[in-house]
Amino acid sequence: DIFWIDADCRVVAIEKNLPPCTKAAVCPEYQPARARYVLETRAGLADAFHILPGQSRIYFGKLCPKPAGLAAD
């Protein structure tokens, strides 16, 4: 899955279960508007964790840190 994330750590778009790009194929380009970050994960992660565009936030490292008052996972 590929997640597009805006400056507020909000998921703005998801491409689910994409096949790997091979050297023989012309690889498609994905580029939704409003995204600042892109996170690529294993296929099925969005569905497994019920991640939805506009309703979910993803926090990762220094680029998009979890707010101090937010409960730990």
PDB file of N, CA, C and O in Angstrom, residues 28-64:
ATOM      1  N   PRO A  28       3.555   2.698 -13.470  1.00  0.00           N
ATOM      2  CA  PRO A  28       2.660   3.849 -13.374  1.00  0.00           C
ATOM      3  C   PRO A  28       3.193   4.862 -12.364  1.00  0.00           C
ATOM      4  O   PRO A  28       3.945   4.509 -11.459  1.00  0.00           O
ATOM      5  N   GLU A  29       2.803   6.104 -12.547  1.00  0.00           N
ATOM      6  CA  GLU A  29       3.174   7.149 -11.597  1.00  0.00           C
ATOM      7  C   GLU A  29       1.955   7.501 -10.771  1.00  0.00           C
ATOM      8  O   GLU A  29       0.852   7.612 -11.302  1.00  0.00           O
ATOM      9  N   TYR A  30       2.153   7.665  -9.479  1.00  0.00           N
ATOM     10  CA  TYR A  30       1.084   8.043  -8.571  1.00  0.00           C
ATOM     11  C   TYR A  30       1.506   9.337  -7.901  1.00  0.00           C
ATOM     12  O   TYR A  30       2.604   9.445  -7.392  1.00  0.00           O
ATOM     13  N   GLN A  31       0.619  10.313  -7.885  1.00  0.00           N
ATOM     14  CA  GLN A  31       0.978  11.572  -7.263  1.00  0.00           C
ATOM     15  C   GLN A  31      -0.269  12.391  -6.924  1.00  0.00           C
ATOM     16  O   GLN A  31      -0.566  13.383  -7.573  1.00  0.00           O
ATOM     17  N   PRO A  32      -0.996  12.005  -5.894  1.00  0.00           N
ATOM     18  CA  PRO A  32      -2.159  12.797  -5.494  1.00  0.00           C
ATOM     19  C   PRO A  32      -1.745  14.192  -5.005  1.00  0.00           C
ATOM     20  O   PRO A  32      -0.646  14.377  -4.491  1.00  0.00           O
ATOM     21  N   ALA A  33      -2.640  15.140  -5.174  1.00  0.00           N
ATOM     22  CA  ALA A  33      -2.379  16.509  -4.717  1.00  0.00           C
ATOM     23  C   ALA A  33      -2.393  16.577  -3.192  1.00  0.00           C
ATOM     24  O   ALA A  33      -2.894  15.682  -2.526  1.00  0.00           O
ATOM     25  N   ARG A  34      -1.819  17.633  -2.666  1.00  0.00           N
ATOM     26  CA  ARG A  34      -1.822  17.958  -1.239  1.00  0.00           C
ATOM     27  C   ARG A  34      -0.923  17.069  -0.396  1.00  0.00           C
ATOM     28  O   ARG A  34      -0.925  17.193   0.818  1.00  0.00           O
ATOM     29  N   ALA A  35      -0.182  16.170  -0.958  1.00  0.00           N
ATOM     30  CA  ALA A  35       0.667  15.285  -0.155  1.00  0.00           C
ATOM     31  C   ALA A  35       2.047  15.907   0.045  1.00  0.00           C
ATOM     32  O   ALA A  35       2.627  16.475  -0.874  1.00  0.00           O
ATOM     33  N   ARG A  36       2.545  15.782   1.257  1.00  0.00           N
ATOM     34  CA  ARG A  36       3.906  16.229   1.560  1.00  0.00           C
ATOM     35  C   ARG A  36       4.838  15.022   1.699  1.00  0.00           C
ATOM     36  O   ARG A  36       6.024  15.113   1.425  1.00  0.00           O
ATOM     37  N   TYR A  37       4.291  13.918   2.195  1.00  0.00           N
ATOM     38  CA  TYR A  37       5.080  12.707   2.418  1.00  0.00           C
ATOM     39  C   TYR A  37       4.417  11.523   1.717  1.00  0.00           C
ATOM     40  O   TYR A  37       3.218  11.514   1.498  1.00  0.00           O
ATOM     41  N   VAL A  38       5.223  10.514   1.439  1.00  0.00           N
ATOM     42  CA  VAL A  38       4.732   9.256   0.878  1.00  0.00           C
ATOM     43  C   VAL A  38       5.302   8.129   1.723  1.00  0.00           C
ATOM     44  O   VAL A  38       6.491   8.121   2.040  1.00  0.00           O
ATOM     45  N   LEU A  39       4.445   7.185   2.092  1.00  0.00           N
ATOM     46  CA  LEU A  39       4.871   6.036   2.879  1.00  0.00           C
ATOM     47  C   LEU A  39       4.429   4.774   2.147  1.00  0.00           C
ATOM     48  O   LEU A  39       3.248   4.591   1.864  1.00  0.00           O
ATOM     49  N   GLU A  40       5.384   3.919   1.822  1.00  0.00           N
ATOM     50  CA  GLU A  40       5.077   2.664   1.137  1.00  0.00           C
ATOM     51  C   GLU A  40       5.212   1.527   2.134  1.00  0.00           C
ATOM     52  O   GLU A  40       6.204   1.431   2.856  1.00  0.00           O
ATOM     53  N   THR A  41       4.180   0.664   2.191  1.00  0.00           N
ATOM     54  CA  THR A  41       4.152  -0.455   3.138  1.00  0.00           C
ATOM     55  C   THR A  41       3.795  -1.743   2.405  1.00  0.00           C
ATOM     56  O   THR A  41       3.526  -1.724   1.203  1.00  0.00           O
ATOM     57  N   ARG A  42       3.731  -2.811   3.154  1.00  0.00           N
ATOM     58  CA  ARG A  42       3.313  -4.078   2.550  1.00  0.00           C
ATOM     59  C   ARG A  42       1.837  -3.975   2.150  1.00  0.00           C
ATOM     60  O   ARG A  42       1.068  -3.212   2.725  1.00  0.00           O
ATOM     61  N   ALA A  43       1.455  -4.745   1.162  1.00  0.00           N
ATOM     62  CA  ALA A  43       0.071  -4.750   0.690  1.00  0.00           C
ATOM     63  C   ALA A  43      -0.861  -5.220   1.803  1.00  0.00           C
ATOM     64  O   ALA A  43      -0.537  -6.120   2.567  1.00  0.00           O
ATOM     65  N   GLY A  44      -2.010  -4.568   1.907  1.00  0.00           N
ATOM     66  CA  GLY A  44      -3.009  -4.970   2.875  1.00  0.00           C
ATOM     67  C   GLY A  44      -2.972  -4.227   4.197  1.00  0.00           C
ATOM     68  O   GLY A  44      -3.867  -4.378   5.023  1.00  0.00           O
ATOM     69  N   LEU A  45      -1.964  -3.403   4.427  1.00  0.00           N
ATOM     70  CA  LEU A  45      -1.822  -2.717   5.711  1.00  0.00           C
ATOM     71  C   LEU A  45      -2.968  -1.729   5.954  1.00  0.00           C
ATOM     72  O   LEU A  45      -3.492  -1.638   7.056  1.00  0.00           O
ATOM     73  N   ALA A  46      -3.386  -1.001   4.933  1.00  0.00           N
ATOM     74  CA  ALA A  46      -4.478  -0.027   5.096  1.00  0.00           C
ATOM     75  C   ALA A  46      -5.758  -0.716   5.573  1.00  0.00           C
ATOM     76  O   ALA A  46      -6.420  -0.236   6.494  1.00  0.00           O
ATOM     77  N   ASP A  47      -6.095  -1.834   4.964  1.00  0.00           N
ATOM     78  CA  ASP A  47      -7.300  -2.555   5.373  1.00  0.00           C
ATOM     79  C   ASP A  47      -7.133  -3.200   6.744  1.00  0.00           C
ATOM     80  O   ASP A  47      -8.049  -3.168   7.565  1.00  0.00           O
ATOM     81  N   ALA A  48      -5.972  -3.760   7.011  1.00  0.00           N
ATOM     82  CA  ALA A  48      -5.738  -4.435   8.289  1.00  0.00           C
ATOM     83  C   ALA A  48      -5.864  -3.482   9.476  1.00  0.00           C
ATOM     84  O   ALA A  48      -6.350  -3.870  10.539  1.00  0.00           O
ATOM     85  N   PHE A  49      -5.459  -2.219   9.289  1.00  0.00           N
ATOM     86  CA  PHE A  49      -5.501  -1.249  10.378  1.00  0.00           C
ATOM     87  C   PHE A  49      -6.606  -0.203  10.180  1.00  0.00           C
ATOM     88  O   PHE A  49      -6.657   0.788  10.901  1.00  0.00           O
ATOM     89  N   HIS A  50      -7.486  -0.433   9.218  1.00  0.00           N
ATOM     90  CA  HIS A  50      -8.634   0.451   8.969  1.00  0.00           C
ATOM     91  C   HIS A  50      -8.205   1.905   8.776  1.00  0.00           C
ATOM     92  O   HIS A  50      -8.806   2.823   9.326  1.00  0.00           O
ATOM     93  N   ILE A  51      -7.158   2.101   7.973  1.00  0.00           N
ATOM     94  CA  ILE A  51      -6.651   3.442   7.689  1.00  0.00           C
ATOM     95  C   ILE A  51      -7.434   4.002   6.509  1.00  0.00           C
ATOM     96  O   ILE A  51      -7.519   3.371   5.458  1.00  0.00           O
ATOM     97  N   LEU A  52      -8.008   5.191   6.702  1.00  0.00           N
ATOM     98  CA  LEU A  52      -8.854   5.807   5.685  1.00  0.00           C
ATOM     99  C   LEU A  52      -8.368   7.214   5.360  1.00  0.00           C
ATOM    100  O   LEU A  52      -7.981   7.954   6.261  1.00  0.00           O
ATOM    101  N   PRO A  53      -8.434   7.608   4.097  1.00  0.00           N
ATOM    102  CA  PRO A  53      -8.062   8.977   3.737  1.00  0.00           C
ATOM    103  C   PRO A  53      -8.990   9.983   4.432  1.00  0.00           C
ATOM    104  O   PRO A  53     -10.193   9.774   4.499  1.00  0.00           O
ATOM    105  N   GLY A  54      -8.401  11.047   4.954  1.00  0.00           N
ATOM    106  CA  GLY A  54      -9.171  12.093   5.603  1.00  0.00           C
ATOM    107  C   GLY A  54      -9.598  11.782   7.019  1.00  0.00           C
ATOM    108  O   GLY A  54     -10.004  12.664   7.753  1.00  0.00           O
ATOM    109  N   GLN A  55      -9.521  10.533   7.435  1.00  0.00           N
ATOM    110  CA  GLN A  55      -9.965  10.139   8.768  1.00  0.00           C
ATOM    111  C   GLN A  55      -8.844   9.567   9.610  1.00  0.00           C
ATOM    112  O   GLN A  55      -9.042   9.287  10.784  1.00  0.00           O
ATOM    113  N   SER A  56      -7.684   9.374   9.034  1.00  0.00           N
ATOM    114  CA  SER A  56      -6.572   8.753   9.751  1.00  0.00           C
ATOM    115  C   SER A  56      -5.338   9.638   9.687  1.00  0.00           C
ATOM    116  O   SER A  56      -5.136  10.387   8.726  1.00  0.00           O
ATOM    117  N   ARG A  57      -4.516   9.533  10.719  1.00  0.00           N
ATOM    118  CA  ARG A  57      -3.223  10.209  10.743  1.00  0.00           C
ATOM    119  C   ARG A  57      -2.146   9.152  10.963  1.00  0.00           C
ATOM    120  O   ARG A  57      -2.374   8.164  11.644  1.00  0.00           O
ATOM    121  N   ILE A  58      -0.989   9.392  10.375  1.00  0.00           N
ATOM    122  CA  ILE A  58       0.145   8.494  10.535  1.00  0.00           C
ATOM    123  C   ILE A  58       1.295   9.325  11.075  1.00  0.00           C
ATOM    124  O   ILE A  58       1.641  10.355  10.513  1.00  0.00           O
ATOM    125  N   TYR A  59       1.876   8.881  12.183  1.00  0.00           N
ATOM    126  CA  TYR A  59       3.002   9.584  12.792  1.00  0.00           C
ATOM    127  C   TYR A  59       4.262   8.749  12.603  1.00  0.00           C
ATOM    128  O   TYR A  59       4.256   7.548  12.835  1.00  0.00           O
ATOM    129  N   PHE A  60       5.335   9.414  12.147  1.00  0.00           N
ATOM    130  CA  PHE A  60       6.579   8.689  11.919  1.00  0.00           C
ATOM    131  C   PHE A  60       7.758   9.626  12.106  1.00  0.00           C
ATOM    132  O   PHE A  60       7.841  10.682  11.485  1.00  0.00           O
ATOM    133  N   GLY A  61       8.637   9.255  12.968  1.00  0.00           N
ATOM    134  CA  GLY A  61       9.907   9.957  13.161  1.00  0.00           C
ATOM    135  C   GLY A  61       9.809  11.451  13.376  1.00  0.00           C
ATOM    136  O   GLY A  61       8.821  11.963  13.885  1.00  0.00           O
ATOM    137  N   LYS A  62      10.854  12.153  12.999  1.00  0.00           N
ATOM    138  CA  LYS A  62      10.931  13.598  13.192  1.00  0.00           C
ATOM    139  C   LYS A  62      10.111  14.368  12.165  1.00  0.00           C
ATOM    140  O   LYS A  62       9.745  15.521  12.391  1.00  0.00           O
ATOM    141  N   LEU A  63       9.832  13.778  11.017  1.00  0.00           N
ATOM    142  CA  LEU A  63       9.075  14.471   9.984  1.00  0.00           C
ATOM    143  C   LEU A  63       7.630  14.707  10.399  1.00  0.00           C
ATOM    144  O   LEU A  63       7.043  15.733  10.115  1.00  0.00           O
ATOM    145  N   CYS A  64       7.050  13.737  11.048  1.00  0.00           N
ATOM    146  CA  CYS A  64       5.647  13.817  11.440  1.00  0.00           C
ATOM    147  C   CYS A  64       5.506  13.168  12.823  1.00  0.00           C
ATOM    148  O   CYS A  64       4.940  12.078  12.962  1.00  0.00           O
TER     149      CYS A  64
END
